[in-house]
Amino acid sequence: MANIEHSTMGHSSVHEPKHITISTTADAGKVITSSSTTNAVSVYRKLGVHELNAALAGQNPFTGFQLWSDNQYVTGARRSISATTRTSLTNNGLGTGQSTTYTASGSGNWYNTTSHKITPTNTNDSYLIQVYFTLKIPVGTSPYVAVDLDVGGTTGILREITHPLAKGAAVDEKMSFTFLTHSTADFKANGATVYLTTSHAAELFDTRLIITRLHRAV
């Protein structure tokens, strides 16, 4: 009888993998894998998350974060912001602490330094977006700053937060705004622009943006 290469055999001539013939529909998602306790023995089970992480050499396909830091506007070269004028926040990604090392694998960058937009990977992903900058309003009473995420389309402003300047006028104040949101269809299609509006003419510098993916939709 002539030898036949297994790779050339048709589907009807090839046996089912071990364990499959005893499986049921409830076993969907299980894999045939090496035993974790006995050499040269296969088992039929679902892999643990720690095993998947090990197989990916420490990469995490689900969560991760990126820190984008600007060095165009610093304490000695501040950006002038006009009073009550909605202004897009820019970030060249060249500042101290910039990091995309811990990005979720396969996700790409979540910020575009040319369009200055936050760019989610998938519709219905969930993100925690943290916006930081230092602001000074030289003169004025009851100073405040509002920050919003605009995704365009029929949605427009997706999230908005307003904070007073607790230290008042004429003082450099570090500001922090945190948005928890999912990636809507408009967010995915258009990206999100970060806008700020100040009650009075202001000086802005040391902008940072931290984008953390909390949930991967697909």
PDB file of C-alpha atoms in Angstrom:
ATOM      1  CA  MET A   1       0.000   0.000   0.000  1.00  0.00           C
ATOM      2  CA  ALA A   2       1.443   3.324  -1.043  1.00  0.00           C
ATOM      3  CA  ASN A   3       2.188   5.910   1.590  1.00  0.00           C
ATOM      4  CA  ILE A   4      -0.097   8.958   1.469  1.00  0.00           C
ATOM      5  CA  GLU A   5       0.991  12.319   2.824  1.00  0.00           C
ATOM      6  CA  HIS A   6      -1.424  13.438   5.517  1.00  0.00           C
ATOM      7  CA  SER A   7      -1.438  16.973   4.069  1.00  0.00           C
ATOM      8  CA  THR A   8      -2.860  15.715   0.765  1.00  0.00           C
ATOM      9  CA  MET A   9      -5.729  13.708   2.266  1.00  0.00           C
ATOM     10  CA  GLY A  10      -9.267  14.991   1.675  1.00  0.00           C
ATOM     11  CA  HIS A  11     -11.513  16.162   4.501  1.00  0.00           C
ATOM     12  CA  SER A  12     -13.597  12.975   4.464  1.00  0.00           C
ATOM     13  CA  SER A  13     -10.469  10.829   4.977  1.00  0.00           C
ATOM     14  CA  VAL A  14      -9.099  12.748   7.963  1.00  0.00           C
ATOM     15  CA  HIS A  15     -10.106  11.799  11.523  1.00  0.00           C
ATOM     16  CA  GLU A  16     -11.548  14.306  13.970  1.00  0.00           C
ATOM     17  CA  PRO A  17      -9.095  15.820  16.494  1.00  0.00           C
ATOM     18  CA  LYS A  18      -8.829  14.056  19.824  1.00  0.00           C
ATOM     19  CA  HIS A  19     -11.595  14.989  22.307  1.00  0.00           C
ATOM     20  CA  ILE A  20     -13.886  16.493  19.642  1.00  0.00           C
ATOM     21  CA  THR A  21     -16.090  13.412  19.241  1.00  0.00           C
ATOM     22  CA  ILE A  22     -17.067  13.561  22.919  1.00  0.00           C
ATOM     23  CA  SER A  23     -17.712  17.318  22.943  1.00  0.00           C
ATOM     24  CA  THR A  24     -21.086  19.083  23.057  1.00  0.00           C
ATOM     25  CA  THR A  25     -22.229  22.540  22.048  1.00  0.00           C
ATOM     26  CA  ALA A  26     -21.637  23.624  25.654  1.00  0.00           C
ATOM     27  CA  ASP A  27     -17.904  23.071  25.057  1.00  0.00           C
ATOM     28  CA  ALA A  28     -17.660  25.876  22.479  1.00  0.00           C
ATOM     29  CA  GLY A  29     -14.555  27.947  23.176  1.00  0.00           C
ATOM     30  CA  LYS A  30     -12.497  25.087  24.573  1.00  0.00           C
ATOM     31  CA  VAL A  31      -9.207  24.149  22.918  1.00  0.00           C
ATOM     32  CA  ILE A  32      -6.984  21.083  22.773  1.00  0.00           C
ATOM     33  CA  THR A  33      -3.860  22.087  24.624  1.00  0.00           C
ATOM     34  CA  SER A  34      -0.991  20.652  26.618  1.00  0.00           C
ATOM     35  CA  SER A  35      -1.637  19.565  30.161  1.00  0.00           C
ATOM     36  CA  SER A  36      -0.318  21.985  32.784  1.00  0.00           C
ATOM     37  CA  THR A  37       0.692  19.081  35.035  1.00  0.00           C
ATOM     38  CA  THR A  38       1.750  16.135  32.824  1.00  0.00           C
ATOM     39  CA  ASN A  39       4.206  16.105  29.926  1.00  0.00           C
ATOM     40  CA  ALA A  40       3.112  14.669  26.541  1.00  0.00           C
ATOM     41  CA  VAL A  41      -0.568  14.704  27.500  1.00  0.00           C
ATOM     42  CA  SER A  42      -3.254  16.807  25.845  1.00  0.00           C
ATOM     43  CA  VAL A  43      -6.367  18.133  27.565  1.00  0.00           C
ATOM     44  CA  TYR A  44      -9.572  19.778  26.383  1.00  0.00           C
ATOM     45  CA  ARG A  45     -10.358  22.991  28.248  1.00  0.00           C
ATOM     46  CA  LYS A  46     -10.596  26.774  28.130  1.00  0.00           C
ATOM     47  CA  LEU A  47      -7.350  28.684  28.522  1.00  0.00           C
ATOM     48  CA  GLY A  48      -6.907  31.073  31.434  1.00  0.00           C
ATOM     49  CA  VAL A  49      -6.200  34.764  30.863  1.00  0.00           C
ATOM     50  CA  HIS A  50      -2.712  34.339  32.364  1.00  0.00           C
ATOM     51  CA  GLU A  51      -1.938  31.679  29.733  1.00  0.00           C
ATOM     52  CA  LEU A  52      -3.079  33.934  26.892  1.00  0.00           C
ATOM     53  CA  ASN A  53      -0.933  36.770  28.244  1.00  0.00           C
ATOM     54  CA  ALA A  54       2.062  34.433  28.436  1.00  0.00           C
ATOM     55  CA  ALA A  55       1.482  33.317  24.849  1.00  0.00           C
ATOM     56  CA  LEU A  56       1.442  36.959  23.759  1.00  0.00           C
ATOM     57  CA  ALA A  57       4.788  37.590  25.497  1.00  0.00           C
ATOM     58  CA  GLY A  58       3.213  39.969  28.003  1.00  0.00           C
ATOM     59  CA  GLN A  59       1.122  41.920  25.504  1.00  0.00           C
ATOM     60  CA  ASN A  60      -2.444  42.769  26.499  1.00  0.00           C
ATOM     61  CA  PRO A  61      -4.923  42.858  23.604  1.00  0.00           C
ATOM     62  CA  PHE A  62      -7.738  44.334  25.688  1.00  0.00           C
ATOM     63  CA  THR A  63      -6.599  47.201  27.915  1.00  0.00           C
ATOM     64  CA  GLY A  64      -3.695  49.637  27.941  1.00  0.00           C
ATOM     65  CA  PHE A  65      -2.869  53.323  28.066  1.00  0.00           C
ATOM     66  CA  GLN A  66      -1.021  56.044  26.162  1.00  0.00           C
ATOM     67  CA  LEU A  67       0.397  59.290  27.541  1.00  0.00           C
ATOM     68  CA  TRP A  68       0.711  62.192  25.100  1.00  0.00           C
ATOM     69  CA  SER A  69       2.792  65.146  26.265  1.00  0.00           C
ATOM     70  CA  ASP A  70       3.224  68.513  24.543  1.00  0.00           C
ATOM     71  CA  ASN A  71       6.409  70.626  24.496  1.00  0.00           C
ATOM     72  CA  GLN A  72       5.297  73.382  22.113  1.00  0.00           C
ATOM     73  CA  TYR A  73       3.756  75.418  24.931  1.00  0.00           C
ATOM     74  CA  VAL A  74       5.819  75.451  28.104  1.00  0.00           C
ATOM     75  CA  THR A  75       6.166  77.812  31.039  1.00  0.00           C
ATOM     76  CA  GLY A  76       8.522  80.101  29.094  1.00  0.00           C
ATOM     77  CA  ALA A  77       6.448  80.008  25.877  1.00  0.00           C
ATOM     78  CA  ARG A  78       2.776  79.966  26.791  1.00  0.00           C
ATOM     79  CA  ARG A  79      -0.253  79.758  24.530  1.00  0.00           C
ATOM     80  CA  SER A  80      -2.622  82.718  24.624  1.00  0.00           C
ATOM     81  CA  ILE A  81      -6.302  81.790  24.949  1.00  0.00           C
ATOM     82  CA  SER A  82      -8.960  84.380  24.137  1.00  0.00           C
ATOM     83  CA  ALA A  83     -11.785  84.973  26.610  1.00  0.00           C
ATOM     84  CA  THR A  84     -15.028  83.006  26.094  1.00  0.00           C
ATOM     85  CA  THR A  85     -13.668  81.571  22.844  1.00  0.00           C
ATOM     86  CA  ARG A  86     -13.908  77.822  22.280  1.00  0.00           C
ATOM     87  CA  THR A  87     -10.362  76.761  21.390  1.00  0.00           C
ATOM     88  CA  SER A  88      -9.062  73.325  20.354  1.00  0.00           C
ATOM     89  CA  LEU A  89      -6.373  71.860  22.591  1.00  0.00           C
ATOM     90  CA  THR A  90      -3.247  70.794  20.703  1.00  0.00           C
ATOM     91  CA  ASN A  91      -0.529  68.314  21.649  1.00  0.00           C
ATOM     92  CA  ASN A  92       2.571  67.589  19.550  1.00  0.00           C
ATOM     93  CA  GLY A  93       3.472  64.397  21.439  1.00  0.00           C
ATOM     94  CA  LEU A  94       7.087  65.466  21.938  1.00  0.00           C
ATOM     95  CA  GLY A  95       7.074  66.355  25.619  1.00  0.00           C
ATOM     96  CA  THR A  96       8.597  64.743  28.682  1.00  0.00           C
ATOM     97  CA  GLY A  97       6.969  61.491  29.760  1.00  0.00           C
ATOM     98  CA  GLN A  98       5.490  60.718  26.335  1.00  0.00           C
ATOM     99  CA  SER A  99       4.675  56.988  26.225  1.00  0.00           C
ATOM    100  CA  THR A 100       2.870  54.491  23.998  1.00  0.00           C
ATOM    101  CA  THR A 101       4.761  51.533  25.463  1.00  0.00           C
ATOM    102  CA  TYR A 102       1.763  50.104  27.281  1.00  0.00           C
ATOM    103  CA  THR A 103      -0.739  50.376  24.438  1.00  0.00           C
ATOM    104  CA  ALA A 104      -3.172  47.477  24.055  1.00  0.00           C
ATOM    105  CA  SER A 105      -1.626  45.245  21.386  1.00  0.00           C
ATOM    106  CA  GLY A 106      -3.029  45.698  17.884  1.00  0.00           C
ATOM    107  CA  SER A 107      -4.846  48.920  18.749  1.00  0.00           C
ATOM    108  CA  GLY A 108      -2.599  51.547  17.127  1.00  0.00           C
ATOM    109  CA  ASN A 109      -2.347  55.100  18.441  1.00  0.00           C
ATOM    110  CA  TRP A 110      -5.361  56.681  20.127  1.00  0.00           C
ATOM    111  CA  TYR A 111      -4.230  60.222  19.392  1.00  0.00           C
ATOM    112  CA  ASN A 112      -3.261  61.957  16.152  1.00  0.00           C
ATOM    113  CA  THR A 113      -0.726  64.762  16.588  1.00  0.00           C
ATOM    114  CA  THR A 114      -1.569  66.237  13.168  1.00  0.00           C
ATOM    115  CA  SER A 115      -5.351  66.448  13.444  1.00  0.00           C
ATOM    116  CA  HIS A 116      -5.150  66.716  17.267  1.00  0.00           C
ATOM    117  CA  LYS A 117      -7.967  64.218  17.622  1.00  0.00           C
ATOM    118  CA  ILE A 118      -8.505  61.253  19.922  1.00  0.00           C
ATOM    119  CA  THR A 119      -8.956  58.252  17.620  1.00  0.00           C
ATOM    120  CA  PRO A 120     -10.554  55.133  19.171  1.00  0.00           C
ATOM    121  CA  THR A 121      -9.860  51.678  17.753  1.00  0.00           C
ATOM    122  CA  ASN A 122     -13.388  50.266  17.658  1.00  0.00           C
ATOM    123  CA  THR A 123     -16.964  51.441  18.006  1.00  0.00           C
ATOM    124  CA  ASN A 124     -18.225  50.638  21.535  1.00  0.00           C
ATOM    125  CA  ASP A 125     -14.769  50.449  23.078  1.00  0.00           C
ATOM    126  CA  SER A 126     -14.731  52.094  26.512  1.00  0.00           C
ATOM    127  CA  TYR A 127     -12.130  54.778  27.335  1.00  0.00           C
ATOM    128  CA  LEU A 128     -11.012  56.849  30.299  1.00  0.00           C
ATOM    129  CA  ILE A 129      -9.685  60.156  28.931  1.00  0.00           C
ATOM    130  CA  GLN A 130      -7.695  62.443  31.235  1.00  0.00           C
ATOM    131  CA  VAL A 131      -6.794  65.971  30.141  1.00  0.00           C
ATOM    132  CA  TYR A 132      -4.144  67.924  32.030  1.00  0.00           C
ATOM    133  CA  PHE A 133      -2.700  71.418  31.565  1.00  0.00           C
ATOM    134  CA  THR A 134      -1.542  74.430  33.534  1.00  0.00           C
ATOM    135  CA  LEU A 135      -3.611  77.595  33.181  1.00  0.00           C
ATOM    136  CA  LYS A 136      -3.279  81.186  34.348  1.00  0.00           C
ATOM    137  CA  ILE A 137      -5.911  83.893  34.079  1.00  0.00           C
ATOM    138  CA  PRO A 138      -3.999  87.122  34.801  1.00  0.00           C
ATOM    139  CA  VAL A 139      -7.011  89.233  35.849  1.00  0.00           C
ATOM    140  CA  GLY A 140     -10.714  88.737  36.485  1.00  0.00           C
ATOM    141  CA  THR A 141     -13.206  87.538  39.081  1.00  0.00           C
ATOM    142  CA  SER A 142     -14.784  84.084  39.339  1.00  0.00           C
ATOM    143  CA  PRO A 143     -12.481  82.579  36.705  1.00  0.00           C
ATOM    144  CA  TYR A 144     -13.389  79.193  35.198  1.00  0.00           C
ATOM    145  CA  VAL A 145     -12.462  76.850  32.364  1.00  0.00           C
ATOM    146  CA  ALA A 146     -14.710  74.391  30.497  1.00  0.00           C
ATOM    147  CA  VAL A 147     -13.370  71.388  28.583  1.00  0.00           C
ATOM    148  CA  ASP A 148     -15.435  69.330  26.140  1.00  0.00           C
ATOM    149  CA  LEU A 149     -15.001  66.382  23.771  1.00  0.00           C
ATOM    150  CA  ASP A 150     -16.541  67.068  20.352  1.00  0.00           C
ATOM    151  CA  VAL A 151     -17.029  64.048  18.056  1.00  0.00           C
ATOM    152  CA  GLY A 152     -18.909  65.859  15.300  1.00  0.00           C
ATOM    153  CA  GLY A 153     -21.739  64.254  13.340  1.00  0.00           C
ATOM    154  CA  THR A 154     -25.155  64.273  14.938  1.00  0.00           C
ATOM    155  CA  THR A 155     -23.596  63.900  18.407  1.00  0.00           C
ATOM    156  CA  GLY A 156     -21.407  66.991  18.592  1.00  0.00           C
ATOM    157  CA  ILE A 157     -20.274  67.492  22.177  1.00  0.00           C
ATOM    158  CA  LEU A 158     -20.053  64.041  23.744  1.00  0.00           C
ATOM    159  CA  ARG A 159     -18.861  65.103  27.222  1.00  0.00           C
ATOM    160  CA  GLU A 160     -18.249  68.468  28.945  1.00  0.00           C
ATOM    161  CA  ILE A 161     -16.873  69.519  32.348  1.00  0.00           C
ATOM    162  CA  THR A 162     -16.500  73.008  33.861  1.00  0.00           C
ATOM    163  CA  HIS A 163     -14.110  73.770  36.727  1.00  0.00           C
ATOM    164  CA  PRO A 164     -13.508  77.028  38.627  1.00  0.00           C
ATOM    165  CA  LEU A 165      -9.940  78.127  39.212  1.00  0.00           C
ATOM    166  CA  ALA A 166      -9.689  77.509  42.940  1.00  0.00           C
ATOM    167  CA  LYS A 167      -6.594  79.688  43.317  1.00  0.00           C
ATOM    168  CA  GLY A 168      -8.218  82.627  41.553  1.00  0.00           C
ATOM    169  CA  ALA A 169      -6.610  84.973  39.068  1.00  0.00           C
ATOM    170  CA  ALA A 170      -2.904  85.659  38.459  1.00  0.00           C
ATOM    171  CA  VAL A 171      -1.750  82.204  39.627  1.00  0.00           C
ATOM    172  CA  ASP A 172      -0.528  79.198  37.617  1.00  0.00           C
ATOM    173  CA  GLU A 173      -3.004  76.432  38.355  1.00  0.00           C
ATOM    174  CA  LYS A 174      -2.721  72.784  37.336  1.00  0.00           C
ATOM    175  CA  MET A 175      -6.039  71.597  35.886  1.00  0.00           C
ATOM    176  CA  SER A 176      -7.361  68.055  35.489  1.00  0.00           C
ATOM    177  CA  PHE A 177     -10.436  66.832  33.583  1.00  0.00           C
ATOM    178  CA  THR A 178     -11.495  63.169  33.442  1.00  0.00           C
ATOM    179  CA  PHE A 179     -14.022  61.733  30.988  1.00  0.00           C
ATOM    180  CA  LEU A 180     -15.388  58.178  31.037  1.00  0.00           C
ATOM    181  CA  THR A 181     -17.013  57.370  27.715  1.00  0.00           C
ATOM    182  CA  HIS A 182     -17.575  54.725  25.081  1.00  0.00           C
ATOM    183  CA  SER A 183     -16.737  55.095  21.415  1.00  0.00           C
ATOM    184  CA  THR A 184     -19.952  56.026  19.629  1.00  0.00           C
ATOM    185  CA  ALA A 185     -20.327  55.727  15.862  1.00  0.00           C
ATOM    186  CA  ASP A 186     -19.543  59.454  15.476  1.00  0.00           C
ATOM    187  CA  PHE A 187     -16.541  59.126  17.804  1.00  0.00           C
ATOM    188  CA  LYS A 188     -15.148  56.250  15.730  1.00  0.00           C
ATOM    189  CA  ALA A 189     -15.869  57.938  12.379  1.00  0.00           C
ATOM    190  CA  ASN A 190     -14.640  61.448  13.221  1.00  0.00           C
ATOM    191  CA  GLY A 191     -12.403  61.206  16.256  1.00  0.00           C
ATOM    192  CA  ALA A 192     -12.807  63.561  19.232  1.00  0.00           C
ATOM    193  CA  THR A 193     -11.396  67.074  19.444  1.00  0.00           C
ATOM    194  CA  VAL A 194     -10.679  68.463  22.916  1.00  0.00           C
ATOM    195  CA  TYR A 195     -11.892  72.051  23.264  1.00  0.00           C
ATOM    196  CA  LEU A 196     -11.492  74.488  26.130  1.00  0.00           C
ATOM    197  CA  THR A 197     -13.288  77.736  26.909  1.00  0.00           C
ATOM    198  CA  THR A 198     -12.097  80.184  29.563  1.00  0.00           C
ATOM    199  CA  SER A 199     -14.031  82.933  31.301  1.00  0.00           C
ATOM    200  CA  HIS A 200     -11.223  85.445  30.717  1.00  0.00           C
ATOM    201  CA  ALA A 201      -8.117  85.740  28.541  1.00  0.00           C
ATOM    202  CA  ALA A 202      -5.695  83.056  29.726  1.00  0.00           C
ATOM    203  CA  GLU A 203      -2.219  81.557  29.384  1.00  0.00           C
ATOM    204  CA  LEU A 204      -1.911  77.788  28.860  1.00  0.00           C
ATOM    205  CA  PHE A 205       1.059  75.386  28.901  1.00  0.00           C
ATOM    206  CA  ASP A 206       2.260  71.883  29.851  1.00  0.00           C
ATOM    207  CA  THR A 207      -0.571  69.953  28.201  1.00  0.00           C
ATOM    208  CA  ARG A 208      -0.814  66.179  28.723  1.00  0.00           C
ATOM    209  CA  LEU A 209      -3.367  63.641  27.626  1.00  0.00           C
ATOM    210  CA  ILE A 210      -3.743  60.133  29.051  1.00  0.00           C
ATOM    211  CA  ILE A 211      -6.015  57.757  27.150  1.00  0.00           C
ATOM    212  CA  THR A 212      -6.807  54.393  28.756  1.00  0.00           C
ATOM    213  CA  ARG A 213      -8.850  51.692  27.081  1.00  0.00           C
ATOM    214  CA  LEU A 214     -10.947  49.903  29.702  1.00  0.00           C
ATOM    215  CA  HIS A 215     -12.916  47.615  27.402  1.00  0.00           C
ATOM    216  CA  ARG A 216     -12.403  46.227  23.905  1.00  0.00           C
ATOM    217  CA  ALA A 217     -15.666  45.799  22.021  1.00  0.00           C
ATOM    218  CA  VAL A 218     -14.477  43.290  19.402  1.00  0.00           C
TER     219      VAL A 218
END
